[in-house]
């Protein structure tokens, strides 16, 4: 809430309320059978608490590791919330190459060919 006060204002400075609302909103949009790619910085919580929230979120989750995930990923319970973990990941989806990375980059594989 400290990092994004404008977008988090609706949570009334109550972190527990915010976390619960995020799980509810996630599950309203994501079905249990959906595949979800998370582009890093999953949680600013201790690993066990972060794992509790992630386990309550629908879908099969693939993490593209962010700089703030390094510490929580040392915990096996948190790591096990994800089917896969990558630092950089490419997929082909519906005829398009999708390149996923946590950090902003100005060029990526196949960018000049529509990726």
Short mmCIF file of N, CA and C in Angstrom, two decimals:
data_model
loop_
_atom_site.label_atom_id
_atom_site.label_comp_id
_atom_site.label_asym_id
_atom_site.label_seq_id
_atom_site.Cartn_x
_atom_site.Cartn_y
_atom_site.Cartn_z
N UNK A 1 0.83 -1.19 0.00
CA UNK A 1 0.00 0.00 0.00
C UNK A 1 0.87 1.25 0.00
N UNK A 2 2.05 1.17 0.58
CA UNK A 2 2.95 2.32 0.60
C UNK A 2 3.49 2.64 -0.79
N UNK A 3 3.67 1.61 -1.63
CA UNK A 3 4.29 1.82 -2.93
C UNK A 3 3.31 2.39 -3.95
N UNK A 4 2.03 2.10 -3.80
CA UNK A 4 1.02 2.55 -4.78
C UNK A 4 -0.19 3.11 -4.05
N UNK A 5 -0.03 4.20 -3.31
CA UNK A 5 -1.14 4.70 -2.49
C UNK A 5 -2.38 5.09 -3.29
N UNK A 6 -2.22 5.60 -4.50
CA UNK A 6 -3.39 6.01 -5.28
C UNK A 6 -4.23 4.82 -5.71
N UNK A 7 -3.57 3.77 -6.20
CA UNK A 7 -4.32 2.61 -6.67
C UNK A 7 -4.80 1.73 -5.52
N UNK A 8 -4.22 1.90 -4.36
CA UNK A 8 -4.61 1.09 -3.21
C UNK A 8 -5.53 1.83 -2.23
N UNK A 9 -5.91 3.06 -2.55
CA UNK A 9 -6.71 3.88 -1.63
C UNK A 9 -8.01 3.21 -1.23
N UNK A 10 -8.59 2.43 -2.12
CA UNK A 10 -9.87 1.79 -1.83
C UNK A 10 -9.79 0.75 -0.71
N UNK A 11 -8.57 0.39 -0.31
CA UNK A 11 -8.41 -0.62 0.73
C UNK A 11 -8.33 -0.05 2.14
N UNK A 12 -8.56 1.26 2.28
CA UNK A 12 -8.70 1.91 3.59
C UNK A 12 -7.50 1.69 4.52
N UNK A 13 -6.29 1.59 3.95
CA UNK A 13 -5.08 1.40 4.76
C UNK A 13 -5.16 0.16 5.65
N UNK A 14 -5.88 -0.85 5.21
CA UNK A 14 -6.03 -2.11 5.95
C UNK A 14 -5.45 -3.22 5.08
N UNK A 15 -4.23 -3.65 5.40
CA UNK A 15 -3.52 -4.62 4.57
C UNK A 15 -4.25 -5.96 4.53
N UNK A 16 -4.78 -6.42 5.65
CA UNK A 16 -5.51 -7.69 5.66
C UNK A 16 -6.74 -7.62 4.74
N UNK A 17 -7.47 -6.52 4.83
CA UNK A 17 -8.62 -6.32 3.95
C UNK A 17 -8.18 -6.31 2.49
N UNK A 18 -7.08 -5.62 2.19
CA UNK A 18 -6.57 -5.56 0.84
C UNK A 18 -6.22 -6.97 0.33
N UNK A 19 -5.50 -7.74 1.12
CA UNK A 19 -5.10 -9.08 0.70
C UNK A 19 -6.31 -9.98 0.46
N UNK A 20 -7.29 -9.92 1.33
CA UNK A 20 -8.50 -10.73 1.15
C UNK A 20 -9.27 -10.29 -0.09
N UNK A 21 -9.36 -8.99 -0.32
CA UNK A 21 -10.05 -8.48 -1.50
C UNK A 21 -9.34 -8.93 -2.78
N UNK A 22 -8.02 -8.94 -2.75
CA UNK A 22 -7.27 -9.36 -3.93
C UNK A 22 -7.51 -10.83 -4.25
N UNK A 23 -7.59 -11.68 -3.24
CA UNK A 23 -7.89 -13.10 -3.47
C UNK A 23 -9.29 -13.24 -4.05
N UNK A 24 -10.26 -12.53 -3.48
CA UNK A 24 -11.63 -12.61 -3.99
C UNK A 24 -11.73 -12.12 -5.43
N UNK A 25 -11.07 -11.01 -5.74
CA UNK A 25 -11.11 -10.46 -7.10
C UNK A 25 -10.41 -11.40 -8.09
N UNK A 26 -9.30 -11.98 -7.67
CA UNK A 26 -8.59 -12.96 -8.50
C UNK A 26 -9.53 -14.11 -8.85
N UNK A 27 -10.16 -14.68 -7.84
CA UNK A 27 -10.99 -15.86 -8.04
C UNK A 27 -12.28 -15.57 -8.81
N UNK A 28 -12.71 -14.32 -8.83
CA UNK A 28 -13.85 -13.94 -9.67
C UNK A 28 -13.49 -13.98 -11.15
N UNK A 29 -12.23 -13.75 -11.46
CA UNK A 29 -11.79 -13.68 -12.86
C UNK A 29 -11.08 -14.93 -13.34
N UNK A 30 -10.46 -15.67 -12.43
CA UNK A 30 -9.64 -16.82 -12.79
C UNK A 30 -10.36 -18.09 -12.35
N UNK A 31 -10.57 -18.98 -13.30
CA UNK A 31 -11.20 -20.27 -13.01
C UNK A 31 -10.13 -21.26 -12.55
N UNK A 32 -10.52 -22.30 -11.81
CA UNK A 32 -9.53 -23.28 -11.33
C UNK A 32 -8.70 -23.90 -12.45
N UNK A 33 -9.26 -24.07 -13.66
CA UNK A 33 -8.54 -24.71 -14.75
C UNK A 33 -7.73 -23.74 -15.60
N UNK A 34 -7.76 -22.44 -15.31
CA UNK A 34 -7.02 -21.44 -16.07
C UNK A 34 -5.52 -21.52 -15.80
N UNK A 35 -4.75 -21.13 -16.81
CA UNK A 35 -3.30 -21.00 -16.68
C UNK A 35 -2.98 -19.52 -16.55
N UNK A 36 -2.21 -19.16 -15.52
CA UNK A 36 -1.92 -17.76 -15.22
C UNK A 36 -0.41 -17.55 -15.17
N UNK A 37 0.07 -16.54 -15.88
CA UNK A 37 1.47 -16.14 -15.82
C UNK A 37 1.56 -14.90 -14.95
N UNK A 38 2.40 -14.95 -13.92
CA UNK A 38 2.62 -13.80 -13.04
C UNK A 38 4.01 -13.25 -13.35
N UNK A 39 4.10 -11.95 -13.62
CA UNK A 39 5.36 -11.35 -14.03
C UNK A 39 6.13 -10.75 -12.87
N UNK A 40 6.15 -11.46 -11.77
CA UNK A 40 7.04 -11.14 -10.67
C UNK A 40 6.48 -10.21 -9.62
N UNK A 41 7.24 -10.13 -8.52
CA UNK A 41 6.89 -9.33 -7.35
C UNK A 41 5.51 -9.73 -6.83
N UNK A 42 5.37 -10.99 -6.53
CA UNK A 42 4.09 -11.58 -6.14
C UNK A 42 3.59 -11.02 -4.82
N UNK A 43 4.45 -10.94 -3.81
CA UNK A 43 3.96 -10.54 -2.49
C UNK A 43 5.07 -9.89 -1.68
N UNK A 44 4.68 -8.91 -0.91
CA UNK A 44 5.59 -8.30 0.06
C UNK A 44 5.20 -8.82 1.44
N UNK A 45 5.35 -10.12 1.61
CA UNK A 45 4.96 -10.82 2.83
C UNK A 45 6.00 -11.88 3.14
N UNK A 46 6.03 -12.38 4.37
CA UNK A 46 6.85 -13.57 4.64
C UNK A 46 6.37 -14.72 3.74
N UNK A 47 7.28 -15.58 3.36
CA UNK A 47 7.00 -16.64 2.38
C UNK A 47 5.81 -17.50 2.76
N UNK A 48 5.70 -17.90 4.01
CA UNK A 48 4.60 -18.77 4.42
C UNK A 48 3.25 -18.08 4.24
N UNK A 49 3.16 -16.82 4.60
CA UNK A 49 1.91 -16.07 4.45
C UNK A 49 1.60 -15.85 2.97
N UNK A 50 2.62 -15.55 2.19
CA UNK A 50 2.43 -15.38 0.74
C UNK A 50 1.93 -16.68 0.13
N UNK A 51 2.48 -17.80 0.56
CA UNK A 51 2.04 -19.11 0.06
C UNK A 51 0.58 -19.37 0.41
N UNK A 52 0.17 -19.00 1.60
CA UNK A 52 -1.23 -19.20 2.00
C UNK A 52 -2.18 -18.46 1.05
N UNK A 53 -1.83 -17.23 0.72
CA UNK A 53 -2.67 -16.46 -0.21
C UNK A 53 -2.65 -17.08 -1.61
N UNK A 54 -1.45 -17.45 -2.10
CA UNK A 54 -1.34 -18.00 -3.44
C UNK A 54 -2.10 -19.32 -3.56
N UNK A 55 -2.08 -20.14 -2.53
CA UNK A 55 -2.79 -21.42 -2.57
C UNK A 55 -4.30 -21.23 -2.64
N UNK A 56 -4.78 -20.09 -2.18
CA UNK A 56 -6.22 -19.80 -2.24
C UNK A 56 -6.65 -19.22 -3.58
N UNK A 57 -5.69 -18.85 -4.41
CA UNK A 57 -5.98 -18.27 -5.72
C UNK A 57 -6.15 -19.36 -6.76
N UNK A 58 -7.21 -19.25 -7.55
CA UNK A 58 -7.50 -20.22 -8.60
C UNK A 58 -6.41 -20.25 -9.66
N UNK A 59 -6.39 -21.34 -10.41
CA UNK A 59 -5.55 -21.46 -11.58
C UNK A 59 -4.23 -22.15 -11.33
N UNK A 60 -3.65 -22.58 -12.43
CA UNK A 60 -2.29 -23.10 -12.44
C UNK A 60 -1.39 -21.91 -12.69
N UNK A 61 -0.45 -21.68 -11.80
CA UNK A 61 0.34 -20.46 -11.85
C UNK A 61 1.77 -20.72 -12.31
N UNK A 62 2.23 -19.90 -13.24
CA UNK A 62 3.62 -19.92 -13.69
C UNK A 62 4.21 -18.56 -13.35
N UNK A 63 5.32 -18.59 -12.64
CA UNK A 63 5.95 -17.35 -12.18
C UNK A 63 7.13 -16.99 -13.06
N UNK A 64 7.14 -15.75 -13.52
CA UNK A 64 8.30 -15.14 -14.14
C UNK A 64 8.92 -14.30 -13.02
N UNK A 65 10.03 -14.76 -12.52
CA UNK A 65 10.61 -14.24 -11.27
C UNK A 65 10.93 -12.75 -11.33
N UNK A 66 10.51 -12.04 -10.29
CA UNK A 66 10.83 -10.63 -10.13
C UNK A 66 11.88 -10.43 -9.05
N UNK A 67 12.42 -9.25 -8.98
CA UNK A 67 13.48 -8.97 -8.01
C UNK A 67 13.00 -9.12 -6.57
N UNK A 68 11.73 -8.91 -6.28
CA UNK A 68 11.23 -9.03 -4.92
C UNK A 68 10.76 -10.45 -4.59
N UNK A 69 10.92 -11.39 -5.51
CA UNK A 69 10.54 -12.78 -5.26
C UNK A 69 11.71 -13.62 -4.77
N UNK A 70 12.93 -13.11 -4.85
CA UNK A 70 14.13 -13.88 -4.54
C UNK A 70 14.06 -14.48 -3.13
N UNK A 71 13.70 -13.68 -2.16
CA UNK A 71 13.67 -14.15 -0.77
C UNK A 71 12.56 -15.18 -0.55
N UNK A 72 11.36 -14.90 -1.04
CA UNK A 72 10.24 -15.82 -0.81
C UNK A 72 10.44 -17.14 -1.56
N UNK A 73 11.15 -17.11 -2.68
CA UNK A 73 11.37 -18.34 -3.44
C UNK A 73 12.34 -19.30 -2.76
N UNK A 74 13.02 -18.85 -1.73
CA UNK A 74 13.87 -19.76 -0.95
C UNK A 74 13.03 -20.74 -0.14
N UNK A 75 11.77 -20.40 0.06
CA UNK A 75 10.85 -21.23 0.83
C UNK A 75 10.16 -22.24 -0.09
N UNK A 76 10.26 -23.53 0.22
CA UNK A 76 9.69 -24.56 -0.66
C UNK A 76 8.17 -24.49 -0.73
N UNK A 77 7.50 -24.09 0.34
CA UNK A 77 6.04 -23.99 0.30
C UNK A 77 5.61 -22.94 -0.71
N UNK A 78 6.29 -21.80 -0.71
CA UNK A 78 5.98 -20.75 -1.67
C UNK A 78 6.33 -21.21 -3.09
N UNK A 79 7.51 -21.79 -3.27
CA UNK A 79 7.91 -22.28 -4.60
C UNK A 79 6.90 -23.27 -5.16
N UNK A 80 6.36 -24.12 -4.30
CA UNK A 80 5.43 -25.15 -4.75
C UNK A 80 4.07 -24.60 -5.16
N UNK A 81 3.83 -23.31 -4.98
CA UNK A 81 2.59 -22.69 -5.46
C UNK A 81 2.58 -22.55 -6.97
N UNK A 82 3.73 -22.74 -7.60
CA UNK A 82 3.89 -22.50 -9.03
C UNK A 82 4.25 -23.79 -9.76
N UNK A 83 3.60 -24.00 -10.89
CA UNK A 83 3.91 -25.16 -11.72
C UNK A 83 5.31 -25.03 -12.30
N UNK A 84 5.66 -23.80 -12.68
CA UNK A 84 6.98 -23.49 -13.25
C UNK A 84 7.44 -22.14 -12.73
N UNK A 85 8.76 -21.95 -12.70
CA UNK A 85 9.34 -20.65 -12.35
C UNK A 85 10.44 -20.37 -13.36
N UNK A 86 10.40 -19.17 -13.95
CA UNK A 86 11.37 -18.77 -14.98
C UNK A 86 11.86 -17.36 -14.68
N UNK A 87 13.06 -17.06 -15.16
CA UNK A 87 13.54 -15.69 -15.12
C UNK A 87 13.12 -14.96 -16.41
N UNK A 88 12.99 -15.72 -17.49
CA UNK A 88 12.61 -15.22 -18.81
C UNK A 88 11.87 -16.37 -19.46
N UNK A 89 10.78 -16.08 -20.17
CA UNK A 89 10.00 -17.19 -20.73
C UNK A 89 9.36 -16.77 -22.05
N UNK A 90 9.39 -17.68 -23.02
CA UNK A 90 8.76 -17.44 -24.32
C UNK A 90 7.75 -18.54 -24.57
N UNK A 91 6.60 -18.16 -25.12
CA UNK A 91 5.60 -19.14 -25.54
C UNK A 91 5.05 -18.73 -26.90
N UNK A 92 4.47 -19.68 -27.59
CA UNK A 92 3.71 -19.39 -28.80
C UNK A 92 2.25 -19.55 -28.43
N UNK A 93 1.47 -18.51 -28.67
CA UNK A 93 0.05 -18.52 -28.31
C UNK A 93 -0.77 -17.97 -29.46
N UNK A 94 -1.66 -18.75 -29.96
CA UNK A 94 -2.60 -18.30 -30.99
C UNK A 94 -1.86 -17.65 -32.16
N UNK A 95 -0.75 -18.27 -32.57
CA UNK A 95 0.01 -17.75 -33.70
C UNK A 95 0.94 -16.59 -33.38
N UNK A 96 1.08 -16.24 -32.12
CA UNK A 96 1.94 -15.12 -31.72
C UNK A 96 3.01 -15.61 -30.75
N UNK A 97 4.20 -15.07 -30.89
CA UNK A 97 5.25 -15.33 -29.91
C UNK A 97 5.06 -14.33 -28.78
N UNK A 98 4.98 -14.84 -27.57
CA UNK A 98 4.85 -14.00 -26.37
C UNK A 98 6.15 -14.12 -25.58
N UNK A 99 6.76 -13.00 -25.26
CA UNK A 99 8.00 -12.96 -24.48
C UNK A 99 7.68 -12.34 -23.14
N UNK A 100 8.00 -13.07 -22.06
CA UNK A 100 7.68 -12.60 -20.71
C UNK A 100 8.96 -12.43 -19.89
N UNK A 101 9.03 -11.29 -19.24
CA UNK A 101 10.19 -10.93 -18.43
C UNK A 101 9.72 -9.92 -17.39
N UNK A 102 10.24 -9.97 -16.20
CA UNK A 102 9.80 -9.06 -15.15
C UNK A 102 10.26 -7.62 -15.41
N UNK A 103 11.45 -7.48 -15.94
CA UNK A 103 12.06 -6.17 -16.07
C UNK A 103 11.73 -5.54 -17.42
N UNK A 104 11.62 -4.22 -17.47
CA UNK A 104 11.37 -3.57 -18.76
C UNK A 104 12.61 -3.72 -19.66
N UNK A 105 12.38 -4.12 -20.89
CA UNK A 105 13.47 -4.25 -21.85
C UNK A 105 13.05 -3.57 -23.15
N UNK A 106 14.03 -3.07 -23.88
CA UNK A 106 13.70 -2.35 -25.11
C UNK A 106 13.71 -3.27 -26.33
N UNK A 107 14.33 -4.44 -26.24
CA UNK A 107 14.32 -5.40 -27.33
C UNK A 107 14.21 -6.80 -26.76
N UNK A 108 13.57 -7.69 -27.52
CA UNK A 108 13.40 -9.08 -27.11
C UNK A 108 13.40 -9.95 -28.36
N UNK A 109 13.51 -11.24 -28.16
CA UNK A 109 13.56 -12.19 -29.24
C UNK A 109 12.34 -12.06 -30.16
N UNK A 110 12.59 -11.91 -31.43
CA UNK A 110 11.56 -11.82 -32.48
C UNK A 110 10.74 -10.54 -32.45
N UNK A 111 11.17 -9.52 -31.72
CA UNK A 111 10.36 -8.30 -31.64
C UNK A 111 10.16 -7.65 -33.01
N UNK A 112 11.13 -7.82 -33.89
CA UNK A 112 11.03 -7.21 -35.22
C UNK A 112 10.19 -8.07 -36.16
N UNK A 113 9.72 -9.19 -35.66
CA UNK A 113 8.85 -10.08 -36.44
C UNK A 113 7.48 -10.23 -35.79
N UNK A 114 7.10 -9.25 -34.99
CA UNK A 114 5.76 -9.22 -34.43
C UNK A 114 5.60 -9.82 -33.05
N UNK A 115 6.69 -10.26 -32.43
CA UNK A 115 6.56 -10.84 -31.08
C UNK A 115 6.28 -9.74 -30.06
#
